Amino acid sequence: MNRIKMYLKELEQEAVTTRKMLARIPSDKFSWQPHPKSMTIKSLATHIAELPTWVTMTLTTDELDFATAPYTPKNLNTTEELLAYFEQSLADGTSLLTDEYESVLDKPWTLRTGDQIHTKEPKADIIRMSINQIIHHRAQLGVYLRLLNIPIPGSYGPSADEMGL
């Protein structure tokens, strides 16, 4: 299996759990955060929902410079808007996972803020990092939901909530 097909398969598999996690967030809890240094649920969930778009960005550009393209998250106010945004981002992120892009995966991609380089890696590694970020932040969201006493869906098997524990 080539890398492009591997990424497509993984994004589609992870989307199943991501949808379930995002759907559990009550709209009235969007401003909740477990600690002053933590993101709000809205910020965290919006970031999770947008991460698939990093695949397309990585495949079609050579860098992201926050000095010239400051980060502006989409303003979502309901769980329904959040889920719709995730579906839009997923469609975007999977749209270019075609064989023709296999040839660009070893080309470098840079994340920077002006002269400060945060990372410079092959595009394949940036796509892998983007998928890992979805999983990582989704796990954070699971902790948020647990602290709010909201049942957590299983990721790679049933959760304690689904098993009645």
PDB file of C-alpha atoms in Angstrom:
ATOM      1  CA  MET A   1       0.000   0.000   0.000  1.00  0.00           C
ATOM      2  CA  ASN A   2       1.353   3.431  -0.863  1.00  0.00           C
ATOM      3  CA  ARG A   3       1.444   6.158   1.774  1.00  0.00           C
ATOM      4  CA  ILE A   4      -1.417   8.153   0.263  1.00  0.00           C
ATOM      5  CA  LYS A   5      -3.788   5.184   0.521  1.00  0.00           C
ATOM      6  CA  MET A   6      -2.557   4.513   4.055  1.00  0.00           C
ATOM      7  CA  TYR A   7      -3.331   8.111   5.102  1.00  0.00           C
ATOM      8  CA  LEU A   8      -6.761   7.957   3.462  1.00  0.00           C
ATOM      9  CA  LYS A   9      -7.629   4.723   5.235  1.00  0.00           C
ATOM     10  CA  GLU A  10      -6.434   6.056   8.579  1.00  0.00           C
ATOM     11  CA  LEU A  11      -8.277   9.372   8.277  1.00  0.00           C
ATOM     12  CA  GLU A  12     -11.494   7.556   7.404  1.00  0.00           C
ATOM     13  CA  GLN A  13     -11.074   5.161  10.339  1.00  0.00           C
ATOM     14  CA  GLU A  14     -10.249   7.916  12.829  1.00  0.00           C
ATOM     15  CA  ALA A  15     -13.176  10.013  11.566  1.00  0.00           C
ATOM     16  CA  VAL A  16     -15.599   7.453  12.987  1.00  0.00           C
ATOM     17  CA  THR A  17     -14.350   8.003  16.553  1.00  0.00           C
ATOM     18  CA  THR A  18     -13.839  11.732  16.045  1.00  0.00           C
ATOM     19  CA  ARG A  19     -17.481  12.153  15.002  1.00  0.00           C
ATOM     20  CA  LYS A  20     -18.657  10.273  18.093  1.00  0.00           C
ATOM     21  CA  MET A  21     -16.480  12.394  20.395  1.00  0.00           C
ATOM     22  CA  LEU A  22     -17.478  15.722  18.857  1.00  0.00           C
ATOM     23  CA  ALA A  23     -21.157  14.764  18.946  1.00  0.00           C
ATOM     24  CA  ARG A  24     -20.994  14.319  22.731  1.00  0.00           C
ATOM     25  CA  ILE A  25     -20.099  17.963  23.377  1.00  0.00           C
ATOM     26  CA  PRO A  26     -23.141  19.892  24.607  1.00  0.00           C
ATOM     27  CA  SER A  27     -23.366  23.329  22.978  1.00  0.00           C
ATOM     28  CA  ASP A  28     -23.930  24.885  26.394  1.00  0.00           C
ATOM     29  CA  LYS A  29     -20.477  23.679  27.513  1.00  0.00           C
ATOM     30  CA  PHE A  30     -18.494  25.334  24.685  1.00  0.00           C
ATOM     31  CA  SER A  31     -16.956  27.904  27.052  1.00  0.00           C
ATOM     32  CA  TRP A  32     -15.942  25.314  29.692  1.00  0.00           C
ATOM     33  CA  GLN A  33     -12.266  24.650  30.345  1.00  0.00           C
ATOM     34  CA  PRO A  34     -10.698  22.422  32.997  1.00  0.00           C
ATOM     35  CA  HIS A  35      -7.947  24.901  33.884  1.00  0.00           C
ATOM     36  CA  PRO A  36      -7.174  28.551  33.044  1.00  0.00           C
ATOM     37  CA  LYS A  37      -4.204  27.416  30.895  1.00  0.00           C
ATOM     38  CA  SER A  38      -6.331  24.871  29.026  1.00  0.00           C
ATOM     39  CA  MET A  39      -8.284  25.560  25.860  1.00  0.00           C
ATOM     40  CA  THR A  40     -12.040  25.836  26.104  1.00  0.00           C
ATOM     41  CA  ILE A  41     -13.976  22.880  24.740  1.00  0.00           C
ATOM     42  CA  LYS A  42     -14.959  25.089  21.806  1.00  0.00           C
ATOM     43  CA  SER A  43     -11.336  25.905  20.957  1.00  0.00           C
ATOM     44  CA  LEU A  44     -10.185  22.315  21.375  1.00  0.00           C
ATOM     45  CA  ALA A  45     -13.067  20.847  19.369  1.00  0.00           C
ATOM     46  CA  THR A  46     -12.719  23.439  16.610  1.00  0.00           C
ATOM     47  CA  HIS A  47      -9.035  22.570  16.304  1.00  0.00           C
ATOM     48  CA  ILE A  48      -9.845  18.849  16.130  1.00  0.00           C
ATOM     49  CA  ALA A  49     -12.464  19.559  13.462  1.00  0.00           C
ATOM     50  CA  GLU A  50     -10.099  21.628  11.310  1.00  0.00           C
ATOM     51  CA  LEU A  51      -7.054  19.362  11.442  1.00  0.00           C
ATOM     52  CA  PRO A  52      -7.950  17.272   8.369  1.00  0.00           C
ATOM     53  CA  THR A  53      -7.473  20.430   6.259  1.00  0.00           C
ATOM     54  CA  TRP A  54      -3.784  20.308   7.125  1.00  0.00           C
ATOM     55  CA  VAL A  55      -3.471  17.359   4.738  1.00  0.00           C
ATOM     56  CA  THR A  56      -4.539  19.459   1.753  1.00  0.00           C
ATOM     57  CA  MET A  57      -2.474  22.418   2.909  1.00  0.00           C
ATOM     58  CA  THR A  58       0.598  20.207   3.251  1.00  0.00           C
ATOM     59  CA  LEU A  59       0.152  18.637  -0.172  1.00  0.00           C
ATOM     60  CA  THR A  60      -0.441  21.950  -1.969  1.00  0.00           C
ATOM     61  CA  THR A  61       1.995  24.307  -0.220  1.00  0.00           C
ATOM     62  CA  ASP A  62       5.588  24.259   0.973  1.00  0.00           C
ATOM     63  CA  GLU A  63       5.063  26.157   4.217  1.00  0.00           C
ATOM     64  CA  LEU A  64       2.795  27.952   6.620  1.00  0.00           C
ATOM     65  CA  ASP A  65       4.079  31.222   8.034  1.00  0.00           C
ATOM     66  CA  PHE A  66       1.995  32.483  10.945  1.00  0.00           C
ATOM     67  CA  ALA A  67       3.604  35.934  10.491  1.00  0.00           C
ATOM     68  CA  THR A  68       1.855  36.336   7.136  1.00  0.00           C
ATOM     69  CA  ALA A  69      -1.111  34.022   7.731  1.00  0.00           C
ATOM     70  CA  PRO A  70      -2.181  34.430  11.360  1.00  0.00           C
ATOM     71  CA  TYR A  71      -4.306  31.670  12.821  1.00  0.00           C
ATOM     72  CA  THR A  72      -7.983  32.570  12.952  1.00  0.00           C
ATOM     73  CA  PRO A  73     -10.185  29.704  14.112  1.00  0.00           C
ATOM     74  CA  LYS A  74     -13.659  29.354  12.681  1.00  0.00           C
ATOM     75  CA  ASN A  75     -16.349  30.622  15.044  1.00  0.00           C
ATOM     76  CA  LEU A  76     -18.657  27.705  15.783  1.00  0.00           C
ATOM     77  CA  ASN A  77     -21.441  27.988  18.335  1.00  0.00           C
ATOM     78  CA  THR A  78     -23.293  24.672  18.326  1.00  0.00           C
ATOM     79  CA  THR A  79     -22.498  20.984  18.228  1.00  0.00           C
ATOM     80  CA  GLU A  80     -24.282  20.784  14.876  1.00  0.00           C
ATOM     81  CA  GLU A  81     -22.038  23.509  13.410  1.00  0.00           C
ATOM     82  CA  LEU A  82     -18.999  21.719  14.823  1.00  0.00           C
ATOM     83  CA  LEU A  83     -19.965  18.391  13.229  1.00  0.00           C
ATOM     84  CA  ALA A  84     -20.731  20.045   9.887  1.00  0.00           C
ATOM     85  CA  TYR A  85     -17.348  21.785   9.979  1.00  0.00           C
ATOM     86  CA  PHE A  86     -15.598  18.493  10.723  1.00  0.00           C
ATOM     87  CA  GLU A  87     -17.325  16.852   7.741  1.00  0.00           C
ATOM     88  CA  GLN A  88     -16.306  19.775   5.520  1.00  0.00           C
ATOM     89  CA  SER A  89     -12.714  19.585   6.768  1.00  0.00           C
ATOM     90  CA  LEU A  90     -12.600  15.815   6.333  1.00  0.00           C
ATOM     91  CA  ALA A  91     -13.871  16.094   2.748  1.00  0.00           C
ATOM     92  CA  ASP A  92     -11.213  18.727   2.099  1.00  0.00           C
ATOM     93  CA  GLY A  93      -8.474  16.694   3.772  1.00  0.00           C
ATOM     94  CA  THR A  94      -9.229  13.517   1.874  1.00  0.00           C
ATOM     95  CA  SER A  95      -9.887  15.186  -1.500  1.00  0.00           C
ATOM     96  CA  LEU A  96      -6.241  15.158  -2.593  1.00  0.00           C
ATOM     97  CA  LEU A  97      -5.251  11.812  -1.132  1.00  0.00           C
ATOM     98  CA  THR A  98      -4.845  10.419  -4.619  1.00  0.00           C
ATOM     99  CA  ASP A  99      -1.959   8.564  -6.219  1.00  0.00           C
ATOM    100  CA  GLU A 100      -0.729  11.654  -8.071  1.00  0.00           C
ATOM    101  CA  TYR A 101       0.342  13.235  -4.752  1.00  0.00           C
ATOM    102  CA  GLU A 102       2.527  10.298  -3.672  1.00  0.00           C
ATOM    103  CA  SER A 103       5.428  11.946  -5.521  1.00  0.00           C
ATOM    104  CA  VAL A 104       5.400  15.092  -3.332  1.00  0.00           C
ATOM    105  CA  LEU A 105       5.474  13.337   0.047  1.00  0.00           C
ATOM    106  CA  ASP A 106       9.259  13.474   0.406  1.00  0.00           C
ATOM    107  CA  LYS A 107       9.472  17.203  -0.381  1.00  0.00           C
ATOM    108  CA  PRO A 108      10.112  19.507   2.604  1.00  0.00           C
ATOM    109  CA  TRP A 109       7.380  21.495   4.314  1.00  0.00           C
ATOM    110  CA  THR A 110       8.044  24.260   6.850  1.00  0.00           C
ATOM    111  CA  LEU A 111       6.009  25.678   9.722  1.00  0.00           C
ATOM    112  CA  ARG A 112       7.298  29.076  10.808  1.00  0.00           C
ATOM    113  CA  THR A 113       6.567  32.414  12.350  1.00  0.00           C
ATOM    114  CA  GLY A 114       8.693  34.765  10.292  1.00  0.00           C
ATOM    115  CA  ASP A 115      12.334  33.759  10.721  1.00  0.00           C
ATOM    116  CA  GLN A 116      11.566  31.353  13.557  1.00  0.00           C
ATOM    117  CA  ILE A 117      11.228  27.856  12.106  1.00  0.00           C
ATOM    118  CA  HIS A 118       9.064  25.590  14.249  1.00  0.00           C
ATOM    119  CA  THR A 119       9.535  22.506  12.100  1.00  0.00           C
ATOM    120  CA  LYS A 120      10.829  21.551   8.689  1.00  0.00           C
ATOM    121  CA  GLU A 121       9.966  17.985   7.752  1.00  0.00           C
ATOM    122  CA  PRO A 122       9.008  15.979   4.695  1.00  0.00           C
ATOM    123  CA  LYS A 123       5.360  16.440   3.753  1.00  0.00           C
ATOM    124  CA  ALA A 124       4.734  12.789   4.632  1.00  0.00           C
ATOM    125  CA  ASP A 125       5.807  13.493   8.223  1.00  0.00           C
ATOM    126  CA  ILE A 126       3.597  16.589   8.446  1.00  0.00           C
ATOM    127  CA  ILE A 127       0.580  14.580   7.307  1.00  0.00           C
ATOM    128  CA  ARG A 128       1.427  11.894   9.886  1.00  0.00           C
ATOM    129  CA  MET A 129       1.754  14.617  12.556  1.00  0.00           C
ATOM    130  CA  SER A 130      -1.640  16.038  11.544  1.00  0.00           C
ATOM    131  CA  ILE A 131      -3.326  12.665  11.980  1.00  0.00           C
ATOM    132  CA  ASN A 132      -1.510  12.208  15.296  1.00  0.00           C
ATOM    133  CA  GLN A 133      -2.743  15.638  16.382  1.00  0.00           C
ATOM    134  CA  ILE A 134      -6.347  14.619  15.722  1.00  0.00           C
ATOM    135  CA  ILE A 135      -5.883  11.559  17.929  1.00  0.00           C
ATOM    136  CA  HIS A 136      -3.944  13.472  20.613  1.00  0.00           C
ATOM    137  CA  HIS A 137      -6.463  16.295  20.911  1.00  0.00           C
ATOM    138  CA  ARG A 138      -9.354  13.863  20.758  1.00  0.00           C
ATOM    139  CA  ALA A 139      -7.862  12.165  23.833  1.00  0.00           C
ATOM    140  CA  GLN A 140      -7.713  15.560  25.550  1.00  0.00           C
ATOM    141  CA  LEU A 141     -11.366  16.027  24.676  1.00  0.00           C
ATOM    142  CA  GLY A 142     -12.093  12.671  26.307  1.00  0.00           C
ATOM    143  CA  VAL A 143     -10.630  13.988  29.554  1.00  0.00           C
ATOM    144  CA  TYR A 144     -12.752  17.133  29.288  1.00  0.00           C
ATOM    145  CA  LEU A 145     -15.878  15.038  28.759  1.00  0.00           C
ATOM    146  CA  ARG A 146     -14.992  12.751  31.673  1.00  0.00           C
ATOM    147  CA  LEU A 147     -14.554  15.773  33.960  1.00  0.00           C
ATOM    148  CA  LEU A 148     -18.028  16.936  32.900  1.00  0.00           C
ATOM    149  CA  ASN A 149     -19.407  13.462  33.598  1.00  0.00           C
ATOM    150  CA  ILE A 150     -20.362  12.994  29.946  1.00  0.00           C
ATOM    151  CA  PRO A 151     -20.118   9.355  28.796  1.00  0.00           C
ATOM    152  CA  ILE A 152     -17.150   8.746  26.512  1.00  0.00           C
ATOM    153  CA  PRO A 153     -17.484   6.655  23.360  1.00  0.00           C
ATOM    154  CA  GLY A 154     -14.967   3.901  22.725  1.00  0.00           C
ATOM    155  CA  SER A 155     -12.057   4.563  20.403  1.00  0.00           C
ATOM    156  CA  TYR A 156     -10.398   1.237  19.654  1.00  0.00           C
ATOM    157  CA  GLY A 157     -12.833  -0.889  21.591  1.00  0.00           C
ATOM    158  CA  PRO A 158     -15.590  -0.189  24.084  1.00  0.00           C
ATOM    159  CA  SER A 159     -15.144   2.507  26.712  1.00  0.00           C
ATOM    160  CA  ALA A 160     -15.830   1.973  30.414  1.00  0.00           C
ATOM    161  CA  ASP A 161     -19.097   3.849  29.877  1.00  0.00           C
ATOM    162  CA  GLU A 162     -20.168   1.497  27.091  1.00  0.00           C
ATOM    163  CA  MET A 163     -19.280  -1.520  29.233  1.00  0.00           C
ATOM    164  CA  GLY A 164     -21.361  -0.228  32.150  1.00  0.00           C
ATOM    165  CA  LEU A 165     -18.363   0.198  34.440  1.00  0.00           C
TER     166      LEU A 165
END
